[in-house]
PDB file of C-alpha atoms in Angstrom:
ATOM      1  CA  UNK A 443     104.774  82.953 158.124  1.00  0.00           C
ATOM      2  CA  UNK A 444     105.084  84.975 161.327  1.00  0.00           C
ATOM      3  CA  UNK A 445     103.633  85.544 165.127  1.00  0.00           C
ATOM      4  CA  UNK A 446     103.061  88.219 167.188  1.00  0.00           C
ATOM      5  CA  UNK A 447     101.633  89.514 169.794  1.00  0.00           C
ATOM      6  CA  UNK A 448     100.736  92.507 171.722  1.00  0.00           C
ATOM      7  CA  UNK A 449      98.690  93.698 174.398  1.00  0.00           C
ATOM      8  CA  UNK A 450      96.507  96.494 173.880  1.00  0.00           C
ATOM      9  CA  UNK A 451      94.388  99.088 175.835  1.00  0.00           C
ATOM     10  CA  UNK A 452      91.785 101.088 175.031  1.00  0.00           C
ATOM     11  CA  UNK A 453      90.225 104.135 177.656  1.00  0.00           C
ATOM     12  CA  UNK A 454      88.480 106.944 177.722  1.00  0.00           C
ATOM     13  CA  UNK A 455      86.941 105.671 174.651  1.00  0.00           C
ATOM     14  CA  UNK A 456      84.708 107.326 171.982  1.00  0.00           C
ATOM     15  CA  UNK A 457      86.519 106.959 169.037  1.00  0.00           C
ATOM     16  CA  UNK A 458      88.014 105.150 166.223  1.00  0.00           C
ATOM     17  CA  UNK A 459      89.853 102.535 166.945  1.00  0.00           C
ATOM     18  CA  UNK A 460      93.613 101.180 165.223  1.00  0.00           C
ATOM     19  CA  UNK A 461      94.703  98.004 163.452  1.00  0.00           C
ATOM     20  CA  UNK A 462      97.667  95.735 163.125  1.00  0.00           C
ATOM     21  CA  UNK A 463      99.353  96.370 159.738  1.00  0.00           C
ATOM     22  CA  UNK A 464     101.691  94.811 157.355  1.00  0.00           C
ATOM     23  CA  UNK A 465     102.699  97.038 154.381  1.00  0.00           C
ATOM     24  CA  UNK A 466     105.161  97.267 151.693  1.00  0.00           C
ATOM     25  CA  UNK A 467     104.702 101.430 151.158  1.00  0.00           C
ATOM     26  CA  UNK A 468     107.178 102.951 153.692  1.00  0.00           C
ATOM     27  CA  UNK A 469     107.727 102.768 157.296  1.00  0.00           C
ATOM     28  CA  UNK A 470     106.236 106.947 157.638  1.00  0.00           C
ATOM     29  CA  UNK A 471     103.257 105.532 155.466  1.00  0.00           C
ATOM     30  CA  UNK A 472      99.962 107.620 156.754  1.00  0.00           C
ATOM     31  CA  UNK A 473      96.289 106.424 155.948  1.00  0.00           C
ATOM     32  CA  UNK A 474      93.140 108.343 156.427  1.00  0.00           C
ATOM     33  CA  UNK A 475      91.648 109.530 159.953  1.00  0.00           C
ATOM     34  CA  UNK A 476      88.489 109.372 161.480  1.00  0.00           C
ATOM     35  CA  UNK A 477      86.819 105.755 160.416  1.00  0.00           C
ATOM     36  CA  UNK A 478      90.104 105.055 157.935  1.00  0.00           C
ATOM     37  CA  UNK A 479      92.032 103.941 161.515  1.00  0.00           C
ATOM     38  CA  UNK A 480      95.531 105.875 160.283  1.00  0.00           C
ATOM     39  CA  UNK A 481      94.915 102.905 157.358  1.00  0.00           C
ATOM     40  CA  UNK A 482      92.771 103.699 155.081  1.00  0.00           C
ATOM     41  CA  UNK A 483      94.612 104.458 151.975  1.00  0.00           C
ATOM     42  CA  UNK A 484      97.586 102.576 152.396  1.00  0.00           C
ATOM     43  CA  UNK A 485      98.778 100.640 149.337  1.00  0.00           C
ATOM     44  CA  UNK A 486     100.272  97.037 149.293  1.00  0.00           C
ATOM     45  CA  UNK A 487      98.970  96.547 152.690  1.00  0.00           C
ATOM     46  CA  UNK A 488      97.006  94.230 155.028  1.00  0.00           C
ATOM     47  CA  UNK A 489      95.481  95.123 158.299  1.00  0.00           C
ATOM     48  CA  UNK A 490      93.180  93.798 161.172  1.00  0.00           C
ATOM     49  CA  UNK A 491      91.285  96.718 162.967  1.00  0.00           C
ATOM     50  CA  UNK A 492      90.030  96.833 166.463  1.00  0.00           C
ATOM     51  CA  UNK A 493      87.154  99.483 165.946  1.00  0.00           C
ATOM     52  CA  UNK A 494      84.977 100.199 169.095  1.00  0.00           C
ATOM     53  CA  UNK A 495      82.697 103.179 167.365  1.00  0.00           C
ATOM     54  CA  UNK A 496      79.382 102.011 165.114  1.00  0.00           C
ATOM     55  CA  UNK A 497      80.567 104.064 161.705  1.00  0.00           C
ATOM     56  CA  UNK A 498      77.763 103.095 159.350  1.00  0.00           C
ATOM     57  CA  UNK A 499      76.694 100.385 160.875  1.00  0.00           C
ATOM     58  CA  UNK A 500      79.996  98.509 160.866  1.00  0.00           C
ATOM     59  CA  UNK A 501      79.226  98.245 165.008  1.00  0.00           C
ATOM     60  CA  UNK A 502      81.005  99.370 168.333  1.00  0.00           C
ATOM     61  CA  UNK A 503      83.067  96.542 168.936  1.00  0.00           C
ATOM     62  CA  UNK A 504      84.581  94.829 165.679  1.00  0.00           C
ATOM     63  CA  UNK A 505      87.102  93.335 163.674  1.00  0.00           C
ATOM     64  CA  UNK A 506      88.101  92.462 159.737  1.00  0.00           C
ATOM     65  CA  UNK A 507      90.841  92.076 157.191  1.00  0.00           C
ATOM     66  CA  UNK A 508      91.147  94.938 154.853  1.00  0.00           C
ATOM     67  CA  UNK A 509      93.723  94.888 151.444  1.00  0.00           C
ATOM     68  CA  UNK A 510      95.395  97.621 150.027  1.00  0.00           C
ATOM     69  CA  UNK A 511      94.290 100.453 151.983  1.00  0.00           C
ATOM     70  CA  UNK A 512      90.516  99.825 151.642  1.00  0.00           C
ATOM     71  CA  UNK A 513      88.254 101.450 153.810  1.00  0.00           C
ATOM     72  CA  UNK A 514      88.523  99.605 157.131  1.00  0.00           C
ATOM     73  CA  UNK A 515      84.301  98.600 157.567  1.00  0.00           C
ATOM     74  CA  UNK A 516      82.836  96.111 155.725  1.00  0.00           C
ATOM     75  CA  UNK A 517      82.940  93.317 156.020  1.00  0.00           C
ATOM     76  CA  UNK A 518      83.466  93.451 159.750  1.00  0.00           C
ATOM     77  CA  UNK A 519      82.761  90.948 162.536  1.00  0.00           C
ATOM     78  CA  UNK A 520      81.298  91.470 165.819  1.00  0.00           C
ATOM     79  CA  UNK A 521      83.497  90.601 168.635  1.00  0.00           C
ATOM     80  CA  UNK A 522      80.867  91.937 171.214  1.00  0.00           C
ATOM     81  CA  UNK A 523      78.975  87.626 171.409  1.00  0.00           C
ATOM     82  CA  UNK A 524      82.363  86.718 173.073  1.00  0.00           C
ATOM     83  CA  UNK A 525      82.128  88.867 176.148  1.00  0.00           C
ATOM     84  CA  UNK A 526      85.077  91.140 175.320  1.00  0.00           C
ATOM     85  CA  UNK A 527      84.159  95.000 174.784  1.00  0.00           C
ATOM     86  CA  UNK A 528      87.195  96.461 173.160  1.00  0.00           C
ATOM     87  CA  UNK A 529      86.479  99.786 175.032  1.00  0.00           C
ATOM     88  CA  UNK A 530      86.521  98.664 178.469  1.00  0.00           C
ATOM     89  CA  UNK A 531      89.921 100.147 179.639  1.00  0.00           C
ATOM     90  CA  UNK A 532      90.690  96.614 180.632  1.00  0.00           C
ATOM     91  CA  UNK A 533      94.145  94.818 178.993  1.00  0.00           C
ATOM     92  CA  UNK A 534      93.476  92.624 176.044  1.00  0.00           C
ATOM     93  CA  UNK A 535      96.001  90.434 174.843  1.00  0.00           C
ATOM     94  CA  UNK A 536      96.127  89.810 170.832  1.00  0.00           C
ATOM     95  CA  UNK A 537      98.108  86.850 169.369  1.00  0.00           C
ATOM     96  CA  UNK A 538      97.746  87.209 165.363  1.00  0.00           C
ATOM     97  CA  UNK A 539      99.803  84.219 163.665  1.00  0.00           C
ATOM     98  CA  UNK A 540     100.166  83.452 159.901  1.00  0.00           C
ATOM     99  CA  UNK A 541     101.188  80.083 158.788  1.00  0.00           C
ATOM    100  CA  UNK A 542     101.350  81.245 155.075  1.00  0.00           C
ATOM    101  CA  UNK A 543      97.938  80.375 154.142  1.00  0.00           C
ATOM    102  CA  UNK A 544      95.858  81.332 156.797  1.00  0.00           C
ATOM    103  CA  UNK A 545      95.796  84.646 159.333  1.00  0.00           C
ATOM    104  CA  UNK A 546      94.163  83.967 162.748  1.00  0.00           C
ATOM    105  CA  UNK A 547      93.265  86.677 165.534  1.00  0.00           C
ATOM    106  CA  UNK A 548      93.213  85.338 169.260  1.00  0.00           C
ATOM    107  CA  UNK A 549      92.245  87.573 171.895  1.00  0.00           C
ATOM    108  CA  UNK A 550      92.102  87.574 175.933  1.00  0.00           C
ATOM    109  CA  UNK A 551      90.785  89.797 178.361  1.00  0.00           C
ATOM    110  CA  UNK A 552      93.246  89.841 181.170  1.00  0.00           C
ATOM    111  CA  UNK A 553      90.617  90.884 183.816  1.00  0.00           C
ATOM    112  CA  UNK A 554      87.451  88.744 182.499  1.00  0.00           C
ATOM    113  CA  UNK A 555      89.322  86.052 180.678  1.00  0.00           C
ATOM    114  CA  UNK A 556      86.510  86.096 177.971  1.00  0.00           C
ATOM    115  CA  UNK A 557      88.529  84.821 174.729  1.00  0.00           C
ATOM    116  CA  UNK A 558      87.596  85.473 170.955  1.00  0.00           C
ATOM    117  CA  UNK A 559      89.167  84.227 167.483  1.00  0.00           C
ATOM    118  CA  UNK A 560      88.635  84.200 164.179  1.00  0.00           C
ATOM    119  CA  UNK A 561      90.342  83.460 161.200  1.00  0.00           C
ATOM    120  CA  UNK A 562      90.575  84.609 157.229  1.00  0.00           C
ATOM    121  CA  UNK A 563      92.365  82.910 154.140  1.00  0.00           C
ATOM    122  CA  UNK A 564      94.521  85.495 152.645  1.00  0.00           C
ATOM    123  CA  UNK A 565      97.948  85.483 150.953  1.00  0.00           C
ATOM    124  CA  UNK A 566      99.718  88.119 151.991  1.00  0.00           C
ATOM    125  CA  UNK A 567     102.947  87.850 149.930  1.00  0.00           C
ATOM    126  CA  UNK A 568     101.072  88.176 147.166  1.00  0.00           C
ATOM    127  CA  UNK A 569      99.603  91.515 148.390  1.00  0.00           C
ATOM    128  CA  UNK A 570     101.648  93.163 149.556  1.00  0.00           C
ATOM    129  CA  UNK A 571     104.251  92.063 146.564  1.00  0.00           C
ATOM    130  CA  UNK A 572     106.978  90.381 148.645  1.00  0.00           C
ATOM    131  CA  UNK A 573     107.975  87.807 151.324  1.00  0.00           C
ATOM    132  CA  UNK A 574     109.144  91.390 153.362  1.00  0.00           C
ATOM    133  CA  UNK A 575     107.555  93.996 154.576  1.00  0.00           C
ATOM    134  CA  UNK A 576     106.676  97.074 157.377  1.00  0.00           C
ATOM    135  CA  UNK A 577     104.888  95.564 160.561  1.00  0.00           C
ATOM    136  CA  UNK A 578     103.059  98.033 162.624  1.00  0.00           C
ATOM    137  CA  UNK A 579     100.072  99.660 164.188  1.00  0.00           C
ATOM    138  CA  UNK A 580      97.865 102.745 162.880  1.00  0.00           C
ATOM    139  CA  UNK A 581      95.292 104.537 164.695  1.00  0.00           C
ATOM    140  CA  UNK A 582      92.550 107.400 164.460  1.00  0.00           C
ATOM    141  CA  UNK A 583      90.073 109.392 165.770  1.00  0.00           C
ATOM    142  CA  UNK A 584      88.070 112.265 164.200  1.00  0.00           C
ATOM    143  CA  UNK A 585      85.561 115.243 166.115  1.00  0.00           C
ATOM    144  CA  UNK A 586      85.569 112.297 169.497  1.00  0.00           C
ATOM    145  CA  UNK A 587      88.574 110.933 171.173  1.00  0.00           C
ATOM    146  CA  UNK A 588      90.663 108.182 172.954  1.00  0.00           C
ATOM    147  CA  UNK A 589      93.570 106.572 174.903  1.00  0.00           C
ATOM    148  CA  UNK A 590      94.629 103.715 172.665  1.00  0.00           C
ATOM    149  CA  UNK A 591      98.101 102.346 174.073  1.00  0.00           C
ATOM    150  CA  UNK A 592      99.551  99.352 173.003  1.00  0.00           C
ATOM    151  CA  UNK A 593     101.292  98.051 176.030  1.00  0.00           C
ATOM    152  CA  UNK A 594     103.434  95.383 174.969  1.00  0.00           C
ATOM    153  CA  UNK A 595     104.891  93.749 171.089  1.00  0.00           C
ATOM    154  CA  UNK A 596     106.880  90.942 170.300  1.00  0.00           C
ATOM    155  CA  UNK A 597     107.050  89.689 166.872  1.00  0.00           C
ATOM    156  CA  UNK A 598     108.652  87.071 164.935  1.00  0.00           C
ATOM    157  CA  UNK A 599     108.916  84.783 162.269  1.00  0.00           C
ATOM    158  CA  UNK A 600     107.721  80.942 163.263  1.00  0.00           C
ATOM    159  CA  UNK A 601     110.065  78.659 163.290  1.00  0.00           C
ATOM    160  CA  UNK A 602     109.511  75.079 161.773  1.00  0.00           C
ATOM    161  CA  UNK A 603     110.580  72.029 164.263  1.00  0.00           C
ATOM    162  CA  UNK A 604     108.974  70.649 167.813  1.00  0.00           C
ATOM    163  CA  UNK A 605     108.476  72.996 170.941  1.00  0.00           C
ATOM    164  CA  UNK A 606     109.906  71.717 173.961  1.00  0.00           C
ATOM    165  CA  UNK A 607     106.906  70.042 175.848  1.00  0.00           C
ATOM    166  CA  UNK A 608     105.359  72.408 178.160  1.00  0.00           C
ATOM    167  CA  UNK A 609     106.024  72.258 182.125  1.00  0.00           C
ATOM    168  CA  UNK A 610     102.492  71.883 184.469  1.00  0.00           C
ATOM    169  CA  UNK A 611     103.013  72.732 187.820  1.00  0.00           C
ATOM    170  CA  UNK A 612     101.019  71.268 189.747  1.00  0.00           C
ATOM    171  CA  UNK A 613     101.229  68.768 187.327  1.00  0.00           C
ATOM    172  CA  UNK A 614      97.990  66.090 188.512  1.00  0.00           C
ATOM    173  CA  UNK A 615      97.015  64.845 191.809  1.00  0.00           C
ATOM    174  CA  UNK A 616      94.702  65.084 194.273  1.00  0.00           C
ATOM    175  CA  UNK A 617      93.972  68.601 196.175  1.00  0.00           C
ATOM    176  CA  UNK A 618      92.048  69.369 198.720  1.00  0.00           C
ATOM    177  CA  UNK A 619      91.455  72.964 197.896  1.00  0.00           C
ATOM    178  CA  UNK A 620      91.361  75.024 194.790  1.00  0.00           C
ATOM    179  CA  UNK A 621      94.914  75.173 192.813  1.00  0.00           C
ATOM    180  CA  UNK A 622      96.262  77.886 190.651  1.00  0.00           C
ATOM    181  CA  UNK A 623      98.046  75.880 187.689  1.00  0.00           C
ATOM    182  CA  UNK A 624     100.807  77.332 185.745  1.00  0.00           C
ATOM    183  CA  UNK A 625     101.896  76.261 182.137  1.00  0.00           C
ATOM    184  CA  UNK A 626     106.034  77.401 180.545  1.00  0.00           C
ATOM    185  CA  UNK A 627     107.851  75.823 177.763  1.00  0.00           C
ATOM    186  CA  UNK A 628     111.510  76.306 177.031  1.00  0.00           C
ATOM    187  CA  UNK A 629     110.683  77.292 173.922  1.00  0.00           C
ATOM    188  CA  UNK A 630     111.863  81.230 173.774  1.00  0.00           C
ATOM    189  CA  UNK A 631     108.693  82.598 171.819  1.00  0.00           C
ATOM    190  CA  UNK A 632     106.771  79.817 171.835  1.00  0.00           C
ATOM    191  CA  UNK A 633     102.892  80.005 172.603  1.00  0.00           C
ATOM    192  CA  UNK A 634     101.067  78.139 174.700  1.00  0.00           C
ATOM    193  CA  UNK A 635      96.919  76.882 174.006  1.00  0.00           C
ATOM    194  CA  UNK A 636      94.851  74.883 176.746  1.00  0.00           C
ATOM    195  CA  UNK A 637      91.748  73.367 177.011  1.00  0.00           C
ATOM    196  CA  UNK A 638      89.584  72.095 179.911  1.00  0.00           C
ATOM    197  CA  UNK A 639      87.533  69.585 179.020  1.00  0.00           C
ATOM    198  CA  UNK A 640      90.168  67.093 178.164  1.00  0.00           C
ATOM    199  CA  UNK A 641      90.502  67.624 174.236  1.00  0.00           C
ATOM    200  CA  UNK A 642      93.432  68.419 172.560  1.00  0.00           C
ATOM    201  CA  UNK A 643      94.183  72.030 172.040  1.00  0.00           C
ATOM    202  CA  UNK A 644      94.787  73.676 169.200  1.00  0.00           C
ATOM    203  CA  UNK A 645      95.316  77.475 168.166  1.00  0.00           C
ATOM    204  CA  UNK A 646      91.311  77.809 168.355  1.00  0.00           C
ATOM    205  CA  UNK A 647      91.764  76.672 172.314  1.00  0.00           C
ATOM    206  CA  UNK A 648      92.076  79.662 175.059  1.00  0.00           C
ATOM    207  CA  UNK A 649      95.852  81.408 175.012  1.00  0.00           C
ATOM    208  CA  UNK A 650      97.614  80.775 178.025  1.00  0.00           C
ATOM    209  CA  UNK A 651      98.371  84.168 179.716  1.00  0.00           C
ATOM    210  CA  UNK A 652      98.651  83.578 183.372  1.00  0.00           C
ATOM    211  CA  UNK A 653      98.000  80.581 186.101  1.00  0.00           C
ATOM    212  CA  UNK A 654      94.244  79.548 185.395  1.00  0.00           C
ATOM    213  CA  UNK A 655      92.592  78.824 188.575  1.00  0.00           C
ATOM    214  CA  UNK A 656      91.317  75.397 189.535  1.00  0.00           C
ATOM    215  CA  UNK A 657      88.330  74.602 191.925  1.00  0.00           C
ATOM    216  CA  UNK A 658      86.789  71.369 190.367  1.00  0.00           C
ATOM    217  CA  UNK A 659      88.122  67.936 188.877  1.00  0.00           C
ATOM    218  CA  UNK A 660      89.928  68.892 185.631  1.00  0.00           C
ATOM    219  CA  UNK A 661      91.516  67.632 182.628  1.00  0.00           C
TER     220      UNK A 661
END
């Protein structure tokens, strides 16, 4: 089981697109161009893309798990009904966490705050033949181009056991204007979900990546 997350930017954008990537091949392992996202080819390998050109129909602004170096297109998932557009040039933060069974995407526009996730079942030990393996990023583009940075990374394996309890601040009250509300834990790594409509969050809810603004009576 492991976390991780990075923030990502894509500019100038016409095409391909890159993907996350666990493989057991070689840490200078080298997929196909173009549509195949530096992936494409790889053996022993998982990956998520984040494609933002329509290559056969596989649309401008997707997502999908691919095995063992298959062609990264179908089946794919349209991110576009959330309200994030992969291609924007704004930061997007990604938060992709296994829990040994199951491998869920989270993203967050930093400038809209439009959110997205999705999950797939998948046992990745199994693929990639081992509890250990490369993490990484590929990319490509073929005739078009783009600025694909990945801005930030942090990675790690979870770690079983209680998070400290998170820190509010303000924590409650009454205000007479609106109130920018900030969430930490002590927790080194640990990730914070919220919700605002008093349920309990879970790692479906909206990632916590900066104070979320306040302006009405709020649980």
């Amino acid at each position: 089981s492991f976390s991780t997350k990075f923030e990502f930017q894509i500019s100038s954008a016409q095409a391909n697109g890159f993907t996350f990537c666990i493989q057991n091949v070689a840490p200078t392992a080298l997929g196909g161009g173009s549509a195949g996202l530096g992936y494409q080819s790889i053996a022993k390998s998982v990956a998520i893309k984040f494609n933002f050109y329509d290559y056969q129909g596989e649309g401008s602004d997707s997502t999908g798990v691919y095995t063992n170096g298959d062609p990264p297109l179908f089946p794919t998932i349209d991110i576009s009904p959330s309200g994030i557009q992969l291609s924007s040039g704004d930061s997007i933060v990604a938060q992709v966490t296994y829990d040994g069974t199951t491998l869920t995407l989270n993203l967050l526009d930093l400038v809209t705050n439009k959110t997205f996730t999705t999950s797939w079942p998948i046992n990745i030990p199994q693929i990639v033949g081992g509890n250990a393996a490369y993490v990484g990023f590929t990319g490509g583009t073929g005739g078009l181009t783009a600025s694909q940075k990945i801005l930030t990374w942090t990675y790690g394996t979870q770690v079983t056991g209680q998070a400290a309890a998170p820190t509010i601040s303000p924590n409650g009250g009454t205000f007479s204007g609106p109130q920018n509300v900030t969430l930490a834990t002590a927790t080194p790594s640990a990730t914070i979900y919220y919700t605002l409509d008093g349920s309990t969050p879970t790692s479906a809810s909206t990632l916590y990546a900066g104070p979320i603004a306040i302006s009405a009576n709020t649980t």
